[in-house]
Tab-separated table of C-alpha atoms in Angstrom:
chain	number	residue	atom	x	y	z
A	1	UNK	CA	-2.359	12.619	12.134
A	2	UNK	CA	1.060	12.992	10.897
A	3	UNK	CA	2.672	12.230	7.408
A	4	UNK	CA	5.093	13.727	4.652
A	5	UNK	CA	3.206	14.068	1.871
A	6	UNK	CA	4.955	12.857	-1.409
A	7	UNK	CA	5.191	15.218	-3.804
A	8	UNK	CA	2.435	15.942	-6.203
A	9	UNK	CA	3.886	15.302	-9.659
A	10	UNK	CA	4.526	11.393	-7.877
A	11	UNK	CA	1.020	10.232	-7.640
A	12	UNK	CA	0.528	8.675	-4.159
A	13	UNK	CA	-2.072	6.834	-3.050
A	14	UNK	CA	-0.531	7.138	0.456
A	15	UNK	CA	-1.589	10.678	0.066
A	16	UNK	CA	-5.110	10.307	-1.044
A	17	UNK	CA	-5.356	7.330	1.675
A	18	UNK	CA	-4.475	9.779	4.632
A	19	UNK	CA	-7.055	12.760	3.005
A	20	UNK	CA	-9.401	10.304	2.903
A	21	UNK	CA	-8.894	8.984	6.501
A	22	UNK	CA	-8.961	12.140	7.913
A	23	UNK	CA	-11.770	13.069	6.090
A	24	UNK	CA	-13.696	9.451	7.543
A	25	UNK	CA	-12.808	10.592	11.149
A	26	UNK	CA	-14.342	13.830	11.156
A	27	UNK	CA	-17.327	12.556	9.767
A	28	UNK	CA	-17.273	9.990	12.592
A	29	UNK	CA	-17.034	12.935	15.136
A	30	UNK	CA	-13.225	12.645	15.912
A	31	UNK	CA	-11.538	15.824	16.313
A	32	UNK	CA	-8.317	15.287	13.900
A	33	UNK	CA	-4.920	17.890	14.304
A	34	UNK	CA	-3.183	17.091	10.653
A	35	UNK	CA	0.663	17.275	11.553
A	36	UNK	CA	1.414	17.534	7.692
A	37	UNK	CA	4.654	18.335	5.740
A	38	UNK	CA	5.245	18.287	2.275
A	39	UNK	CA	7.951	16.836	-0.034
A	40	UNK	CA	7.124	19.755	-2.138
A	41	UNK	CA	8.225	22.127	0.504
A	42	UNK	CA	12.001	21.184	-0.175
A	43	UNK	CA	12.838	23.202	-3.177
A	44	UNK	CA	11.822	26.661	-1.356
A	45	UNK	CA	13.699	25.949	1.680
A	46	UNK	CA	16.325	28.339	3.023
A	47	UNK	CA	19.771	27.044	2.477
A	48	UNK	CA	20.370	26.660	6.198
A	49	UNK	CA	17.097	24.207	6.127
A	50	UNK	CA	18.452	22.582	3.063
A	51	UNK	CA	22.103	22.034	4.743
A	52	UNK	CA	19.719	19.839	7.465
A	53	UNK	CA	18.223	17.431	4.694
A	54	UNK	CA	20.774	15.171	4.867
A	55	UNK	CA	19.908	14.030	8.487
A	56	UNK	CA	16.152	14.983	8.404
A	57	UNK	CA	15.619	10.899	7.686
A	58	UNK	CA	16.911	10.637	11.515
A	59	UNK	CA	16.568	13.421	13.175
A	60	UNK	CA	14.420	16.516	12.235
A	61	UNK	CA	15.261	19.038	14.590
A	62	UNK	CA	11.977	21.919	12.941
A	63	UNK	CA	9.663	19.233	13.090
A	64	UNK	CA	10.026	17.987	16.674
A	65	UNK	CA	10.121	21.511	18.162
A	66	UNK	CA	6.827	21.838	15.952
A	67	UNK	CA	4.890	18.674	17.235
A	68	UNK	CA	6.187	19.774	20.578
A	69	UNK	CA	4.416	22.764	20.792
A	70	UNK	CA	1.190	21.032	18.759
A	71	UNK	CA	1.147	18.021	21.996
A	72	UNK	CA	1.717	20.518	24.479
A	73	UNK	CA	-1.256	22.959	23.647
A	74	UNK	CA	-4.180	20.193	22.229
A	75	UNK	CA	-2.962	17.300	24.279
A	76	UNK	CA	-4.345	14.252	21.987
A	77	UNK	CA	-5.314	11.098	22.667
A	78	UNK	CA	-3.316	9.146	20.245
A	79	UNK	CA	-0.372	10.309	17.611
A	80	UNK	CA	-0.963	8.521	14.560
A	81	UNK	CA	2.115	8.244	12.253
A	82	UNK	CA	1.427	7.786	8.103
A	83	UNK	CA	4.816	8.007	6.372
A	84	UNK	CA	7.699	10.145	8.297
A	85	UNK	CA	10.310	10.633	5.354
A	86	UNK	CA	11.733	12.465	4.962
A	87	UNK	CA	10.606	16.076	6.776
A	88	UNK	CA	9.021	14.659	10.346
A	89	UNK	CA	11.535	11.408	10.845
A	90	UNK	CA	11.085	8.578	12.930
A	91	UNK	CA	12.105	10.652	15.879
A	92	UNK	CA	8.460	12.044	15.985
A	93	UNK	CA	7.753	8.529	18.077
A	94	UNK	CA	10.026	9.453	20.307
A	95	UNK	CA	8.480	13.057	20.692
A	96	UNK	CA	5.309	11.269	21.278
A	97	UNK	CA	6.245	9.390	24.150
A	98	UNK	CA	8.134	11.770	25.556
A	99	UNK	CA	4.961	13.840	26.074
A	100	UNK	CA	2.835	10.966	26.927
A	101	UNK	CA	1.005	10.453	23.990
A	102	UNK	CA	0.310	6.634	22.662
A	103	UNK	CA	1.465	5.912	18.934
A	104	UNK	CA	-0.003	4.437	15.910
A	105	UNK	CA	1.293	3.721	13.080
A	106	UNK	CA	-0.061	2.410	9.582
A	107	UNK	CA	2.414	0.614	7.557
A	108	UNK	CA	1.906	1.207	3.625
A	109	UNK	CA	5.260	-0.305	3.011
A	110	UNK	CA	8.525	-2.603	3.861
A	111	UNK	CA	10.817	0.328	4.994
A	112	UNK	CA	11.336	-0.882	8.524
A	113	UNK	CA	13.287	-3.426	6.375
A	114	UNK	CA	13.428	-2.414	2.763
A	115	UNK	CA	15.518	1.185	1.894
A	116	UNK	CA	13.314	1.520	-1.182
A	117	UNK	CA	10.123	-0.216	1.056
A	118	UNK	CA	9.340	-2.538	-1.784
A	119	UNK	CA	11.254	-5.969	-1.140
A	120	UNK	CA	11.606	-5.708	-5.115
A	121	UNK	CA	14.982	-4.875	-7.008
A	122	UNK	CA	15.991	-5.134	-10.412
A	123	UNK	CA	13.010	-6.673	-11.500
A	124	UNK	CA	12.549	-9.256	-8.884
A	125	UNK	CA	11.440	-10.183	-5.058
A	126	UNK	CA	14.542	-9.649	-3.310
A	127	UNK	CA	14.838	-9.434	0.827
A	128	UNK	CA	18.451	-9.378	1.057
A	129	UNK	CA	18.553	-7.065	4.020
A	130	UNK	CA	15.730	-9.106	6.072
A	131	UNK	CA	17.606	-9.871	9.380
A	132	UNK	CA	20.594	-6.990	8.666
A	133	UNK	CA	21.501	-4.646	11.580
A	134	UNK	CA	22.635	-2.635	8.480
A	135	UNK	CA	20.903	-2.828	4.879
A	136	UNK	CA	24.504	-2.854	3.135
A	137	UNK	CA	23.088	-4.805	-0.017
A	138	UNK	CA	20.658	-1.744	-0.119
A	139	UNK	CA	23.687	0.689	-0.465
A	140	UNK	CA	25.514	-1.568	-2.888
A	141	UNK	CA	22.201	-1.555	-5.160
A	142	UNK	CA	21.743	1.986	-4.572
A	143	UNK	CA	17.950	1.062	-3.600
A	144	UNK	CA	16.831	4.186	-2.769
A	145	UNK	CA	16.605	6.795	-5.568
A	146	UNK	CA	19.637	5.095	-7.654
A	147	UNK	CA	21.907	7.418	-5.133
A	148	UNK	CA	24.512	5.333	-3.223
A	149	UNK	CA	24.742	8.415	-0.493
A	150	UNK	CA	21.069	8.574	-0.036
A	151	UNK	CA	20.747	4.655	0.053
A	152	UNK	CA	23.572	4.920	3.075
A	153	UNK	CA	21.328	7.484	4.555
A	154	UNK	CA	18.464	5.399	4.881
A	155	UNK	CA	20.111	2.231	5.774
A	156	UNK	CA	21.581	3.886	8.535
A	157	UNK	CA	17.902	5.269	9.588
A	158	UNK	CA	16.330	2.426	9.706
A	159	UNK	CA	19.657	1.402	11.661
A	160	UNK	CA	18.833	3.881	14.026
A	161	UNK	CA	15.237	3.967	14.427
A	162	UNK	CA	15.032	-0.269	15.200
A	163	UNK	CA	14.463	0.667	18.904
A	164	UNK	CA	11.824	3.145	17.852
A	165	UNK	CA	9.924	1.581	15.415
A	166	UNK	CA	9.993	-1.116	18.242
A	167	UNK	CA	8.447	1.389	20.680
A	168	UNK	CA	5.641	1.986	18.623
A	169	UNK	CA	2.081	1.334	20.867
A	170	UNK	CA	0.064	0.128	17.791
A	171	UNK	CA	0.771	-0.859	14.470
A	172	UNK	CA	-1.746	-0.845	11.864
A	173	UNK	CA	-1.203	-3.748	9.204
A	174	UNK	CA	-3.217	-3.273	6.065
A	175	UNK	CA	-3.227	-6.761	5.328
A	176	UNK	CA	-2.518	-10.187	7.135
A	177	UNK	CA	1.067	-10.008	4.645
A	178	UNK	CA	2.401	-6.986	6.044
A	179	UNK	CA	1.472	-8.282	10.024
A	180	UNK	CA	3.445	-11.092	8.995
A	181	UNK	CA	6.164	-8.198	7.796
A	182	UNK	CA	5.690	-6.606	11.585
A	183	UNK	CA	6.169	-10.345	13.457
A	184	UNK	CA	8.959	-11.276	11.623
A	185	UNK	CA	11.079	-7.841	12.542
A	186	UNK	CA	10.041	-8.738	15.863
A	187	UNK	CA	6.877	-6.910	16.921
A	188	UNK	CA	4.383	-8.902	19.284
A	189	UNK	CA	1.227	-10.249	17.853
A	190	UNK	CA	-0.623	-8.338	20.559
A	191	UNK	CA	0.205	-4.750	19.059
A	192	UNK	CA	-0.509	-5.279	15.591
A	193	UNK	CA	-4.061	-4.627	14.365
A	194	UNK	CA	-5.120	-5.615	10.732
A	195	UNK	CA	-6.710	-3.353	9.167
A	196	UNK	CA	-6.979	-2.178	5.627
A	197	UNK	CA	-8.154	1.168	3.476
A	198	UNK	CA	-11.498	2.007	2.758
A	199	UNK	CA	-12.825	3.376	-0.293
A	200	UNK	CA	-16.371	5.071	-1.036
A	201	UNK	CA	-19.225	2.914	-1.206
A	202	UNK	CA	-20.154	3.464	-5.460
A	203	UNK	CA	-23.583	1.734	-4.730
A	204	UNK	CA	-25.648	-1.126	-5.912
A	205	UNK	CA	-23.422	-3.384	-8.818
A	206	UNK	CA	-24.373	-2.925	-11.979
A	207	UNK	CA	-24.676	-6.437	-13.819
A	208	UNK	CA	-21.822	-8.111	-14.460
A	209	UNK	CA	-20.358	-7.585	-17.845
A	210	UNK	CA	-17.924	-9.629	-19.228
A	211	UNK	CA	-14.171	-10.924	-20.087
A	212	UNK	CA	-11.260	-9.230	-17.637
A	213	UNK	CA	-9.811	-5.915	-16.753
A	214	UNK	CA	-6.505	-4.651	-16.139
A	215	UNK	CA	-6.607	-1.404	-14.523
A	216	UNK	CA	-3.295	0.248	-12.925
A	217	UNK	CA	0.151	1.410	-13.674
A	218	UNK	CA	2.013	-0.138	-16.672
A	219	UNK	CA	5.249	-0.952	-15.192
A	220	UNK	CA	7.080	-4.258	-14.593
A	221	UNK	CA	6.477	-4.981	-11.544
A	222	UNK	CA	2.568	-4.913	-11.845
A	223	UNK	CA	3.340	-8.284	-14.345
A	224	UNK	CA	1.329	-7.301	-17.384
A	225	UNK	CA	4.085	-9.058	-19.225
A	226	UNK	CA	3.100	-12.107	-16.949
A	227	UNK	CA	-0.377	-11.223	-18.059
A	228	UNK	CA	0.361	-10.816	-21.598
A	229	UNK	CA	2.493	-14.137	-21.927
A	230	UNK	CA	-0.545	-16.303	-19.921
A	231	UNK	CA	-3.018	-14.611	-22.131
A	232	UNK	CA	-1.551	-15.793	-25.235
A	233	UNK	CA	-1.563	-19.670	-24.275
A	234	UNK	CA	-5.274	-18.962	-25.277
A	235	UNK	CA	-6.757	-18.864	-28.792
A	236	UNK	CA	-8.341	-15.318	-29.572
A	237	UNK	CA	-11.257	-14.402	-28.224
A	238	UNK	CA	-11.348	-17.749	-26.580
A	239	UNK	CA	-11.661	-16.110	-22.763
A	240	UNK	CA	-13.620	-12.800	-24.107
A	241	UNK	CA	-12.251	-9.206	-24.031
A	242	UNK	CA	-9.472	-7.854	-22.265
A	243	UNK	CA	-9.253	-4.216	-21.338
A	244	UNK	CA	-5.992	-3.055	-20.197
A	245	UNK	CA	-6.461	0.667	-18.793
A	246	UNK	CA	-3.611	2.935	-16.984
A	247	UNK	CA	-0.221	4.649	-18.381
A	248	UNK	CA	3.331	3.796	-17.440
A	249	UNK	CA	6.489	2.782	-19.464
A	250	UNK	CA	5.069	-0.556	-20.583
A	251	UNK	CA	2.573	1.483	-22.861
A	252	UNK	CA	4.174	0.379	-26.156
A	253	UNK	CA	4.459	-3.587	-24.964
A	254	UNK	CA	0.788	-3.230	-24.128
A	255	UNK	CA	-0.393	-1.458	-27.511
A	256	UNK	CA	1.173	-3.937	-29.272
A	257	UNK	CA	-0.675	-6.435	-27.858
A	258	UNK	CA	-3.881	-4.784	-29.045
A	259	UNK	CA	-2.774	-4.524	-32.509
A	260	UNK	CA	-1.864	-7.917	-32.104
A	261	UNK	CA	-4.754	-9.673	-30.787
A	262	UNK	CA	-8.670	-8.755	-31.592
A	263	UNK	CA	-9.420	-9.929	-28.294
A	264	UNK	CA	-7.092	-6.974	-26.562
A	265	UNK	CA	-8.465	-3.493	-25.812
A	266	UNK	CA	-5.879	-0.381	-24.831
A	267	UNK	CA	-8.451	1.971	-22.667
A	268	UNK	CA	-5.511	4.506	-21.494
A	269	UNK	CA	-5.380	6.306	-19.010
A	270	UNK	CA	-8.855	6.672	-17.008
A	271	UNK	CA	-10.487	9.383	-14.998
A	272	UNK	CA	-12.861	7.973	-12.328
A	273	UNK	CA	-15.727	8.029	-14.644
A	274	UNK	CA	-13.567	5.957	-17.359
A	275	UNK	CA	-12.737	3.384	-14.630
A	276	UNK	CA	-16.326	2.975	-13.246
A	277	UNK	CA	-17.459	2.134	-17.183
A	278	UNK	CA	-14.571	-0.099	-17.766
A	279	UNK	CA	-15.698	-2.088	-14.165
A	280	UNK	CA	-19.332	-2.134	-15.364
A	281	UNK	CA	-18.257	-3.642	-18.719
A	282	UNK	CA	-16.001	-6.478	-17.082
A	283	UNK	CA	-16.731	-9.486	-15.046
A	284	UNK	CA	-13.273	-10.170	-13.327
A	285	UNK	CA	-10.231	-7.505	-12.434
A	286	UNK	CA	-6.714	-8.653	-12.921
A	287	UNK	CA	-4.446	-8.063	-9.687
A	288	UNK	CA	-1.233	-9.765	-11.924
A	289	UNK	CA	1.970	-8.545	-9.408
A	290	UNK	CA	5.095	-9.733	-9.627
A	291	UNK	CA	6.004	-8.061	-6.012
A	292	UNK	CA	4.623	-8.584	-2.707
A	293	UNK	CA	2.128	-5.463	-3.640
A	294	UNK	CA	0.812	-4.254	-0.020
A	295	UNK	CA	-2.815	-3.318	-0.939
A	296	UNK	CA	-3.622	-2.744	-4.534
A	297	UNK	CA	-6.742	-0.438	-4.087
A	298	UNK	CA	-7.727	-1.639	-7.719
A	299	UNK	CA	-8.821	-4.821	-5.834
A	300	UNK	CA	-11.323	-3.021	-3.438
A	301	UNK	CA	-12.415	-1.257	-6.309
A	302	UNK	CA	-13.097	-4.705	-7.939
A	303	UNK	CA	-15.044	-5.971	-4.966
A	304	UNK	CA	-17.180	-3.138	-4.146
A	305	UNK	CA	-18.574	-3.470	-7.647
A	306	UNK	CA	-19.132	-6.934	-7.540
A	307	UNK	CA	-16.410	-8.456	-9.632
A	308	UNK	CA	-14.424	-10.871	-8.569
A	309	UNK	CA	-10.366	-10.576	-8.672
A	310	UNK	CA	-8.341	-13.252	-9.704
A	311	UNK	CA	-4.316	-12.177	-8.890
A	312	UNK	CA	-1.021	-13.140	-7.481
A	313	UNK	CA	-0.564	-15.249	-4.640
A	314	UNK	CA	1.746	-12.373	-3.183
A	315	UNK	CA	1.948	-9.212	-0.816
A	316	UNK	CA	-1.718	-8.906	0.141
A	317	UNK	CA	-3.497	-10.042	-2.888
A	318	UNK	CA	-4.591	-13.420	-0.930
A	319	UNK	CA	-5.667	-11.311	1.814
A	320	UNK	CA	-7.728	-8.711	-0.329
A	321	UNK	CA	-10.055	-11.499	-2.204
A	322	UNK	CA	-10.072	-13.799	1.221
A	323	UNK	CA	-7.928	-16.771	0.310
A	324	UNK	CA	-4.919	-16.101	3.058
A	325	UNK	CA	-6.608	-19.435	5.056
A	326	UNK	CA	-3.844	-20.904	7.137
A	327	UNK	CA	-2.567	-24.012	6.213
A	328	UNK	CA	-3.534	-23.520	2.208
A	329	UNK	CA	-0.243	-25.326	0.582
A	330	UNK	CA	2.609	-22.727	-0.126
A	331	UNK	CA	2.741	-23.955	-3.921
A	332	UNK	CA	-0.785	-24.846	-4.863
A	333	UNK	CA	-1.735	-23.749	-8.606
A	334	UNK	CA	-5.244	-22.433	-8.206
A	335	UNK	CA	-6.323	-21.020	-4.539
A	336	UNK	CA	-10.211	-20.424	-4.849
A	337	UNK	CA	-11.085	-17.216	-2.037
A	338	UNK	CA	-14.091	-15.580	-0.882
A	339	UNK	CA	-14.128	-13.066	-3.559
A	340	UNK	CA	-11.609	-14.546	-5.971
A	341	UNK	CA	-8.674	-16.657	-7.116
A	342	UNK	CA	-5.002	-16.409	-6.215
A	343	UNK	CA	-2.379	-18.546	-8.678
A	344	UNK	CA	1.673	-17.888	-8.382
A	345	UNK	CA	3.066	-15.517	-10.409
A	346	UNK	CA	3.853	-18.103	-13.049
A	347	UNK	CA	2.506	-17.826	-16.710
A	348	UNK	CA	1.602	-21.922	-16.751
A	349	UNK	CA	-0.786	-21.154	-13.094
A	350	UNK	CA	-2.007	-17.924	-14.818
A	351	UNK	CA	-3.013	-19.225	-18.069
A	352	UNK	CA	-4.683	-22.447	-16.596
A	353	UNK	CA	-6.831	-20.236	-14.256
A	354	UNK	CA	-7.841	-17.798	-16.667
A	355	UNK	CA	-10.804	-19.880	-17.909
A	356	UNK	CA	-11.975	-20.907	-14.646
A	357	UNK	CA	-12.222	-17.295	-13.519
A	358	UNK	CA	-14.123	-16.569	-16.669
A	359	UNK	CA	-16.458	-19.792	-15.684
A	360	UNK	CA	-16.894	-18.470	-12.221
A	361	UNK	CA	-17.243	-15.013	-11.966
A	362	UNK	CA	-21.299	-14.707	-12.367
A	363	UNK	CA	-21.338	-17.346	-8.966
A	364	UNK	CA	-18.585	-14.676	-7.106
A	365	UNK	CA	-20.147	-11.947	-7.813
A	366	UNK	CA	-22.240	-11.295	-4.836
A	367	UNK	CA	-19.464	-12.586	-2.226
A	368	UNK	CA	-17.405	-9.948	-3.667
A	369	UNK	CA	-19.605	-7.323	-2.932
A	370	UNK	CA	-20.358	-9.010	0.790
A	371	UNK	CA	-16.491	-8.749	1.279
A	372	UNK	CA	-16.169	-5.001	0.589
A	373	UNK	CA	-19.297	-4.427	2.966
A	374	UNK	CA	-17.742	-6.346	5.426
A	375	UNK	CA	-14.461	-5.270	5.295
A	376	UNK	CA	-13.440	-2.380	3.736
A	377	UNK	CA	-17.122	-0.176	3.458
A	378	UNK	CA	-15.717	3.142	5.054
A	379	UNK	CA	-18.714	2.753	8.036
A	380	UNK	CA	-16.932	-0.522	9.149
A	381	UNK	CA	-13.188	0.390	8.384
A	382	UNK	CA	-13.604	3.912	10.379
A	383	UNK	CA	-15.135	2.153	13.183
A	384	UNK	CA	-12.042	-0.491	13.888
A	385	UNK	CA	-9.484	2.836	13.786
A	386	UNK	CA	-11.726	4.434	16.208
A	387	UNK	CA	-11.742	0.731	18.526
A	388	UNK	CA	-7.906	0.779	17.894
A	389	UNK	CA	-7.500	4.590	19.420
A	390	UNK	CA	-9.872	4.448	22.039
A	391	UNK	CA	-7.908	1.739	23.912
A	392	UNK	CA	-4.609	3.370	23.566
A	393	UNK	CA	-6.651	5.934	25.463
A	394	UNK	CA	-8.517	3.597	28.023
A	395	UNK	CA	-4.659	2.315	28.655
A	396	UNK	CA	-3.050	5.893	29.106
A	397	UNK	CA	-5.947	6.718	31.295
């Protein structure tokens, strides 16, 4: 299992995925080799490791002679590749193969594409370097860290690395959004696998409470001012409570609202006993993105507690509350899902579905549940990985 940690004071939840993966796959009986570097490492380097930094991104010279040694002595099965920047590098594909060993990967983001991986710029969508052999809008925006250097550097990366991200044995899509992602840089159907995080089962529901939650980072492109703007089209208290829980530099826009409105609550930040209460007290989570948000784990949350999600119709927000049906009309208002509802991220759409999510969570309830049991319970989610490497295995056999 390989993957640059991000560092610690940037909470990650690309981090806590991979611990918790690792953790799932030992409990499953699979013997797991963590192939781990650390963004944190950086600032103790020696200077001669330091001078190197600049071309880690394509080519990371330590880490190859490491994995190297790691293949040669515990010949795995199967590599499997979490985030590479910028310590281990693409190039650790290539090392792979090279020694024989098949390669997974599970994309958490757009950066085959997308310097910054987000397909989100200055406060909007943007894809401007979809279709590039070079992301030169990305190093005129300076997408990656605000640095116009390091936005070359990883423009030219992904440059670089087309052929090897192309090479890649098995992709792992978390949601039916990014395999659409995958096809359209031109990966066959036939090696990408859908299949999303897991999180603990937190046992039987409690009863559904009531009015809507709000429970993640405040920052813009999460759309609490989309959330905010909808919210007013209502009277107070007209729709019941809303709790609005997290920290980020929307606070003041969001504690205004609460001195505003009676029908606002400000919860703050949350430990994991805070956010199971504030579930427990709600009867639909808000999933309001403005970006195409790859798997908000506040939505799995949502279902395995047996509240229904109403969100954005983009990233894999339709996916995560089971209204991605083919064929459902591009621009349609209200999109009604297994576990939940899916508008555009317009305030009109928003606003007009807020009371019908209100009407209907009590009836979604228990499909939301079903959907987290189904798909993303750890037992089932651990069991598709393990599917996924034992025929890269079968085939290298």
């Amino acid at each position: 299992m390989a993957h640059n940690r991000y560092r610690e004071a940037q909470p990650s939840g690309e981090n806590t995925i991979v611990d918790v993966e690792i953790a799932q796959l030992r409990a499953a009986g699979v013997e797991v080799l963590p192939f781990v570097r650390s963004s944190d490492e950086i600032p103790s380097m020696s200077k001669g490791a330091k001078a190197l930094l600049p071309i880690s991104p394509i080519f990371a010279p330590k880490a190859q002679a490491d994995l190297s040694r790691l293949l040669t002595e515990h010949r795995p099965d199967v590599l499997h590749l979490h985030n590479p920047y910028p310590l281990l590098s693409p190039w650790v594909v290539r090392t792979a193969h090279k020694h024989g060993v098949p390669v997974v990967q599970t994309v958490h983001n757009y950066r085959q594409v997308c310097s910054s991986g987000l397909y989100f710029r200055d406060g909007k969508i943007c894809q401007d370097c979809r279709g590039r052999v070079l992301g030169v809008p990305a190093i005129k925006h300076r997408c990656y860290r605000g640095s116009t250097v390091q936005s070359a550097l990883m423009a030219t990366t992904l440059a670089v690395h087309r052929g090897t991200w192309h090479s890649v044995d098995r992709f792992i899509a978390l949601t039916s959004a990014v395999a659409d992602h995958l096809r359209d840089y031109g990966v066959p159907a036939d090696r990408i696998v859908v299949k999303p995080n897991a999180i603990p089962d937190p046992g039987t529901p409690a009863p559904l409470g009531d009015g809507f939650l709000f429970l993640g980072r405040l920052s813009p492109e999460k759309g609490l001012d989309l959330l905010l703007e909808a919210w007013r089209r209502h009277p107070d208290g007209s729709l019941g409570p809303l709790r609005i829980a997290g920290d980020g530099e929307l606070r003041p826009l969001v504690e205004a609202a609460a001195a505003e409105r009676a029908d606002v609550t400000f919860l703050g930040p949350l430990d994991r006993t805070g956010v199971r209460a504030a579930l427990d007290a709600s009867a639909v989570v808000l999933a309001t993105s403005t970006w195409h948000d790859v798997l908000p784990t506040v939505i799995i949350e949502a279902l395995a507690s047996g509240r229904p999600v109403l969100g954005t119709n983009l990233g894999g927000i339709p996916f995560l509350v089971g209204a991605d049906t083919p064929g459902t009309p591009a621009g349609a208002a209200l999109v009604p899902g297994e576990a939940g509802w899916v508008v555009p991220p317009e305030p009109a759409a928003l606003a007009a579905a807020l009371p019908v999510a209100a009407a209907g969570a009590a009836a979604l309830s228990a499909p939301a549940r079903s959907r987290y049991e189904r798909t993303f319970h750890p037992d089932v989610v651990t069991k598709r990985l393990i599917d996924v490497y034992a025929s890269l295995a079968a085939a290298r056999a």
